[in-house]
CSV table of C-alpha atoms in Angstrom, one decimal:
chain,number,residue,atom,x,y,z
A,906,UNK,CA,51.3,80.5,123.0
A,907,UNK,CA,51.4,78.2,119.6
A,908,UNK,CA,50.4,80.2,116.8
A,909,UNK,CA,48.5,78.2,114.3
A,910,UNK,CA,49.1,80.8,111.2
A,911,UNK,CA,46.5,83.1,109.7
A,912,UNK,CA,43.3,82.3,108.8
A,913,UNK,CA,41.4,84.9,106.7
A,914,UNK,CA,42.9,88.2,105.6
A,915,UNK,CA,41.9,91.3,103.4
A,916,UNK,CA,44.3,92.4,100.9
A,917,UNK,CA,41.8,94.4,99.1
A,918,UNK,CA,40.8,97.9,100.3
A,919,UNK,CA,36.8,97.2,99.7
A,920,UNK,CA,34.1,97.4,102.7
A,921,UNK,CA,33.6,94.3,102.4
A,922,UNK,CA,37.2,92.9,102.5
A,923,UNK,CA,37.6,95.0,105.7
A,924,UNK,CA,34.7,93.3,107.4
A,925,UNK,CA,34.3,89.7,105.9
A,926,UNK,CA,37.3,88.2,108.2
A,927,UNK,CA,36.5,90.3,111.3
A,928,UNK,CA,32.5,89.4,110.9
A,929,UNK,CA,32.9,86.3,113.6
A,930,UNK,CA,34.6,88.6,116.2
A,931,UNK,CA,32.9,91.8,115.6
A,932,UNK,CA,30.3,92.1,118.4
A,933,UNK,CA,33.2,90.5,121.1
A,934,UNK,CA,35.5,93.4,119.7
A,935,UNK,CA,32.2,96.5,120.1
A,936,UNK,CA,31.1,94.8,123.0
A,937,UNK,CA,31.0,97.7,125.3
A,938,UNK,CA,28.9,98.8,128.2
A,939,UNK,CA,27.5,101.9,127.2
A,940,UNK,CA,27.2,100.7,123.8
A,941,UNK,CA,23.5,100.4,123.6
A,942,UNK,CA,22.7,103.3,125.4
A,943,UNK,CA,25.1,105.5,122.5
A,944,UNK,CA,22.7,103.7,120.1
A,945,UNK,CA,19.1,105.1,122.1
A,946,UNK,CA,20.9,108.4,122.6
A,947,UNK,CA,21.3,108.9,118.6
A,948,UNK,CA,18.1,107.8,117.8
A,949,UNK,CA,16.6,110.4,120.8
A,950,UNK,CA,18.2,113.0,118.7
A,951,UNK,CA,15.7,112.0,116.1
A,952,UNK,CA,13.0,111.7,118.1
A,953,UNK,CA,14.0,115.4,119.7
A,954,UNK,CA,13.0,116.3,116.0
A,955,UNK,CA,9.5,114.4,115.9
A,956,UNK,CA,10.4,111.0,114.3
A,957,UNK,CA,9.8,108.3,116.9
A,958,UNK,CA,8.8,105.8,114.2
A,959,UNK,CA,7.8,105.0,110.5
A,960,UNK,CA,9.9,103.1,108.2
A,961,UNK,CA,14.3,102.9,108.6
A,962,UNK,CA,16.8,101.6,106.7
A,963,UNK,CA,20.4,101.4,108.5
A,964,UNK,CA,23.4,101.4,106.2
A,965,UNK,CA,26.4,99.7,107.5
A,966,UNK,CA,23.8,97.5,109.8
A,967,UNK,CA,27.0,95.3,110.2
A,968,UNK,CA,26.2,92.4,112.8
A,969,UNK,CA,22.1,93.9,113.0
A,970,UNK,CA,23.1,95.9,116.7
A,971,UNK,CA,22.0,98.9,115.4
A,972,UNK,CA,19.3,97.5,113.2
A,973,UNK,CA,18.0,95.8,116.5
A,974,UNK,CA,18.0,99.3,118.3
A,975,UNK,CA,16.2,100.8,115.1
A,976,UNK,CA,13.2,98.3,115.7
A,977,UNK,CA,13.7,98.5,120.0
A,978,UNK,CA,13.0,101.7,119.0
A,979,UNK,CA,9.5,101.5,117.2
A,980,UNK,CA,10.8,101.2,113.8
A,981,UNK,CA,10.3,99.1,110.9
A,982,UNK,CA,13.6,98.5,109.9
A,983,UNK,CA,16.1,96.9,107.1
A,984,UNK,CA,19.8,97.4,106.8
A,985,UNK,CA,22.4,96.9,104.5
A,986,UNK,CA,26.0,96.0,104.5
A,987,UNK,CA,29.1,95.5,102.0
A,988,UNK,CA,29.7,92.9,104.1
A,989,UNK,CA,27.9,89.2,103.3
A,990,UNK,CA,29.7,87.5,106.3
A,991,UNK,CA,28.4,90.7,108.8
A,992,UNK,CA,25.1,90.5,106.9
A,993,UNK,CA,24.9,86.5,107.8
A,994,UNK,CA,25.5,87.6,111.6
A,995,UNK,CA,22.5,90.4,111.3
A,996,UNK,CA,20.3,87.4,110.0
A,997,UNK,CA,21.2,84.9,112.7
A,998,UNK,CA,20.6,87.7,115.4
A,999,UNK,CA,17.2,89.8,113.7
A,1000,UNK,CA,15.4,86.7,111.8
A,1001,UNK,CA,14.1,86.4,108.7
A,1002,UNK,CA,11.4,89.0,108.5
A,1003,UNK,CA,14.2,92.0,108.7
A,1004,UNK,CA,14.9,92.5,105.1
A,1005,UNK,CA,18.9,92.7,104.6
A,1006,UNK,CA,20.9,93.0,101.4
A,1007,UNK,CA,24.6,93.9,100.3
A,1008,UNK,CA,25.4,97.3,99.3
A,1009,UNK,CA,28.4,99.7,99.8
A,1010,UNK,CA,28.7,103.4,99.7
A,1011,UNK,CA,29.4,105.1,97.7
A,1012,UNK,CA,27.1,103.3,94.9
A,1013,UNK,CA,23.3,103.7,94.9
A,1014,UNK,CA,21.4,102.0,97.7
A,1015,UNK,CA,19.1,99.2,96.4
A,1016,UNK,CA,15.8,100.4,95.3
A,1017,UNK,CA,13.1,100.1,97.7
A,1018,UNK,CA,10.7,102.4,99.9
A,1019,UNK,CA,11.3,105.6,100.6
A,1020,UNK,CA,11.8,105.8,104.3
A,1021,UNK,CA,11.6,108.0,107.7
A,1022,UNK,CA,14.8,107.8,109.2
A,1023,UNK,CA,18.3,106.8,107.4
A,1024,UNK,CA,21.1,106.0,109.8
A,1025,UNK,CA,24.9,104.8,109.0
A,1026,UNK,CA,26.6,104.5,112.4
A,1027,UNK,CA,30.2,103.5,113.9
A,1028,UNK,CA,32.1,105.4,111.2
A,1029,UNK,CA,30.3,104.2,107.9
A,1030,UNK,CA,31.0,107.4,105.8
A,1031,UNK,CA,34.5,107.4,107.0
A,1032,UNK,CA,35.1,104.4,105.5
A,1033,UNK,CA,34.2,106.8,102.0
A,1034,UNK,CA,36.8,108.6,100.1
A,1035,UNK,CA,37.0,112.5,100.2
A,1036,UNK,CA,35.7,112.2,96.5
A,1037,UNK,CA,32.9,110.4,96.7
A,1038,UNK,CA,31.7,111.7,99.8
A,1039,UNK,CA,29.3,113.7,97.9
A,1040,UNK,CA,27.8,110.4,96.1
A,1041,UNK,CA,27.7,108.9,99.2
A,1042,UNK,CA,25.6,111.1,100.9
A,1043,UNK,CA,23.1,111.6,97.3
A,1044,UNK,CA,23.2,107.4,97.7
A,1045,UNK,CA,22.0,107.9,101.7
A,1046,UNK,CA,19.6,110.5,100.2
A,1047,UNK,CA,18.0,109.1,97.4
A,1048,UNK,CA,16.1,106.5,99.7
A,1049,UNK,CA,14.7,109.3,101.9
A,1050,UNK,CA,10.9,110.6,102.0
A,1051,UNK,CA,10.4,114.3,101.9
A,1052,UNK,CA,10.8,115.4,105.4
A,1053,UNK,CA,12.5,112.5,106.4
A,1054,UNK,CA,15.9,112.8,108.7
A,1055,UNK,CA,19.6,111.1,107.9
A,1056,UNK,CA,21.4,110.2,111.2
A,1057,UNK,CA,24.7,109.8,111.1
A,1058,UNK,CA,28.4,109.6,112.8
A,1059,UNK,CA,32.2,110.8,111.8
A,1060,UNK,CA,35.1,110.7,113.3
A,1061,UNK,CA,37.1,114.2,114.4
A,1062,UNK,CA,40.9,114.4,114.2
A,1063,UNK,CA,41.1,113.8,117.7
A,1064,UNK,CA,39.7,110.3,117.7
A,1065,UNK,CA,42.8,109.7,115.3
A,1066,UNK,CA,45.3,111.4,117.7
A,1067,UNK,CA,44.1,109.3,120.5
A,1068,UNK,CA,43.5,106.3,119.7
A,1069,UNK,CA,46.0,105.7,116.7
A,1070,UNK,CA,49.1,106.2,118.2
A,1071,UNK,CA,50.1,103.1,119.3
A,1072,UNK,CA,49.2,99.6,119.4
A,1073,UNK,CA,46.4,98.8,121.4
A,1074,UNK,CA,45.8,95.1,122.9
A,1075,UNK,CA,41.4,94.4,124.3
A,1076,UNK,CA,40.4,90.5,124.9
A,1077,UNK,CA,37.4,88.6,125.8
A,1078,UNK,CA,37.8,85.3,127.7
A,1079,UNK,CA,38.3,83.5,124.3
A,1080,UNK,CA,39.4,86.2,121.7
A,1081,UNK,CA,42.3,88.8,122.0
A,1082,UNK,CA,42.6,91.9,119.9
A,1083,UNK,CA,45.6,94.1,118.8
A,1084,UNK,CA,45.0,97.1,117.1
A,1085,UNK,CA,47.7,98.2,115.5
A,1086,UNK,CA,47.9,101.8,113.7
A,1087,UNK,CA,49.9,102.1,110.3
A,1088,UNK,CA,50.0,105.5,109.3
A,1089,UNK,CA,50.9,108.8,111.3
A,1090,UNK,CA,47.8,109.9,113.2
A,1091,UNK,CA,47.9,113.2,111.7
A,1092,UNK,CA,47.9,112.2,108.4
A,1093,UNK,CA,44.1,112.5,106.5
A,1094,UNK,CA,44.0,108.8,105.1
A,1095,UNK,CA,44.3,106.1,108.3
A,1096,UNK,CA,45.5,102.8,107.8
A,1097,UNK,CA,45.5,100.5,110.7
A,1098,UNK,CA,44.9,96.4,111.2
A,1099,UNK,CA,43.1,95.1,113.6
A,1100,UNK,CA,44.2,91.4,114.6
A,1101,UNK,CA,42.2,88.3,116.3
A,1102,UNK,CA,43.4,85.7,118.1
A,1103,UNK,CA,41.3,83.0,119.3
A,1104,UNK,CA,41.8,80.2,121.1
A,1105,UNK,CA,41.5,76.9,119.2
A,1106,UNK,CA,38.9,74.8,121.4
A,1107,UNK,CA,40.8,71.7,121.4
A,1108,UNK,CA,44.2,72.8,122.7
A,1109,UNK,CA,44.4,75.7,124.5
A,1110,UNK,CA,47.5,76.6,123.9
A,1111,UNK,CA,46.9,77.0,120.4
A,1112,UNK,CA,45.5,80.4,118.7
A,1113,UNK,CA,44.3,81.3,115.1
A,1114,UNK,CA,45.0,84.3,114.0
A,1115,UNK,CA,42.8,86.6,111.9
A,1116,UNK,CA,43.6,90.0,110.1
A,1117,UNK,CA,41.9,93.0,108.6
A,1118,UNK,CA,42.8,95.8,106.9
A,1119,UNK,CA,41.0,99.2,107.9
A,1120,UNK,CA,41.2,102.6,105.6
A,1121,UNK,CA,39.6,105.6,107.1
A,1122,UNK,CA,39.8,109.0,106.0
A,1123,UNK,CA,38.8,112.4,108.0
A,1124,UNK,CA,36.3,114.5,106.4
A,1125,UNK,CA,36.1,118.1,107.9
A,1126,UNK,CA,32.6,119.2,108.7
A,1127,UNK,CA,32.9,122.3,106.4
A,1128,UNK,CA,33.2,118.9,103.8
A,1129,UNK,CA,30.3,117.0,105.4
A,1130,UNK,CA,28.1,120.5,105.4
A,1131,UNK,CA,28.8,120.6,101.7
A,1132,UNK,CA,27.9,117.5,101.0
A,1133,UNK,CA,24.7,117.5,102.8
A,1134,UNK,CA,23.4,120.5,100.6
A,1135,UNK,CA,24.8,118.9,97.5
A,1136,UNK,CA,22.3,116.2,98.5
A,1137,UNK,CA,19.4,118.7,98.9
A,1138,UNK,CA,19.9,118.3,102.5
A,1139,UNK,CA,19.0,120.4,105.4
A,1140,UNK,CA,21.8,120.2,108.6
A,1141,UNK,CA,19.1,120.8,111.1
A,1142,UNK,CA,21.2,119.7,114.2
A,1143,UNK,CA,24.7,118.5,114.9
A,1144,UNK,CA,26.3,117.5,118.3
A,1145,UNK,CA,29.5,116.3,119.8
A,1146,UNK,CA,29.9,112.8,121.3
A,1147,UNK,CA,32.2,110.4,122.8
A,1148,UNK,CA,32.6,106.9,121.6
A,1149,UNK,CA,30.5,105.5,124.4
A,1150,UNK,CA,27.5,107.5,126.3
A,1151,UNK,CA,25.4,110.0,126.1
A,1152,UNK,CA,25.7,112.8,123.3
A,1153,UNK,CA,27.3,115.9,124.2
A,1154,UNK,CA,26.2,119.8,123.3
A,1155,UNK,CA,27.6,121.4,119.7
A,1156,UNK,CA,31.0,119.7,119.1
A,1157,UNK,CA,34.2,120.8,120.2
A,1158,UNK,CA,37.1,119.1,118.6
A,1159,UNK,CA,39.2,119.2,121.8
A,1160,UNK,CA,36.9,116.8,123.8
A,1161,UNK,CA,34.8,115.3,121.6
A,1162,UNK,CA,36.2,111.8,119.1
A,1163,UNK,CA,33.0,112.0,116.9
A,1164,UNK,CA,30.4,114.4,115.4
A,1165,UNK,CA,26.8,113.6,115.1
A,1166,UNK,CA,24.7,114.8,112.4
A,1167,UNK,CA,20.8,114.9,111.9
A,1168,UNK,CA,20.0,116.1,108.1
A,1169,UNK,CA,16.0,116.1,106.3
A,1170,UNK,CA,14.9,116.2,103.7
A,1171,UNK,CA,12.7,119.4,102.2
């Protein structure tokens, strides 16, 4: 294999720098089987509660996958990302009439509607520091309706002892990914890059490289509880889940890689 160098990379820890060079490889890297049923079993928890509809706005939409399951769904949906190279993917794959604009937790969302249903899937508040979780979830708050629900995911400690121990290598027919953990997986704060090679379509046997940086950090749920009530938020339902398929009953740390949360608003 001939290496033809880097092409974009993130050097600084924003949303947005994370996402910008992995936008064109995104949806070959989350392409996953189960995927779109993990989406329709999140939003049956909110239907479970009564909300089968109304208005939605998805935070973190990234490439529009969720934002499309929000409308499969019977919702009237818009999303925002940090991202403006995700946010041109969303556009090419929902169409014009989905309204889409750049914003990143923890700063207020943009004004607009209040809605039915808030969601920020595939490890959006993670991506928050431990200080302004709190802001983050006022921000996710603020665009709410009284009795509407926020949907959400995080990450457990055991996602980060499983799958950020050691380099990981997935590929497509034309892309190649290595994941490749930087920090101990016990450790609060995860850094890790996540490289793309892809295969330059007129020689074969030459690839393009493409790099970007990830910072996660684990919030506890005592910390996400809080923060929901600092919001003026009810916790009316929380379950455990793997990162593919169906949700599971209350979470248990041992088995389950993410927690689910469904909050409303009084």
């Amino acid at each position: 294999m001939t290496l033809l160098g880097t092409c974009a990379s993130a050097g600084k820890e924003t949303s947005a720098a994370t996402y910008d060079p992995l936008a064109p490889h995104y949806d070959a890297y989350r392409k996953a089987p189960d995927y779109p049923r993990w989406l329709a079993g999140l939003l049956d928890l909110a239907a479970e509660h009564g909300l089968n509809g109304g208005l939605a706005l998805d935070v973190g939409c990234g490439t529009g996958t969720s934002t499309e399951a929000l409308i499969a769904a019977g919702f009237e949906a818009s999303g925002v990302d940090p991202s403006p190279a995700m946010l041109d993917r969303a556009r090419a794959r929902l169409g014009d009439d989905v309204q889409l604009g750049v914003s990143a937790l923890p700063e207020p969302l943009p004004v607009g509607p209040e809605v039915d249903l808030v969601t920020a899937f595939n490890d959006v508040l993670n991506y928050v520091e431990p200080e302004s979780l709190g802001a983050a979830v006022t921000s996710l708050a603020g665009r709410m309706r009284s009795g509407g629900l926020l949907l959400f995911d995080a990450n457990t400690p055991l996602l980060y002892t499983t799958y950020c121990v050691a380099p990981a290598v997935s590929e497509t027919e034309d892309v190649f990914f290595v994941f490749q953990p930087l920090t101990d997986p016990g450790e609060p704060t995860q850094r890790s890059d996540l490289h793309a090679f892809v295969r330059d379509p007129h020689d074969p046997t030459v690839w393009e490289r493409t790099v970007s940086h990830h910072v996660q950090h684990l919030h506890t749920h005592d910390a996400m509880v809080a923060a929901l009530e600092d919001a003026g938020l009810e916790l009316i339902d929380v379950r455990g889940a793997f990162n593919e398929g169906p949700l599971g009953g209350a979470p248990d740390e041992t088995q389950h890689i993410k927690r689910v949360y469904l909050a409303r608003l009084p």
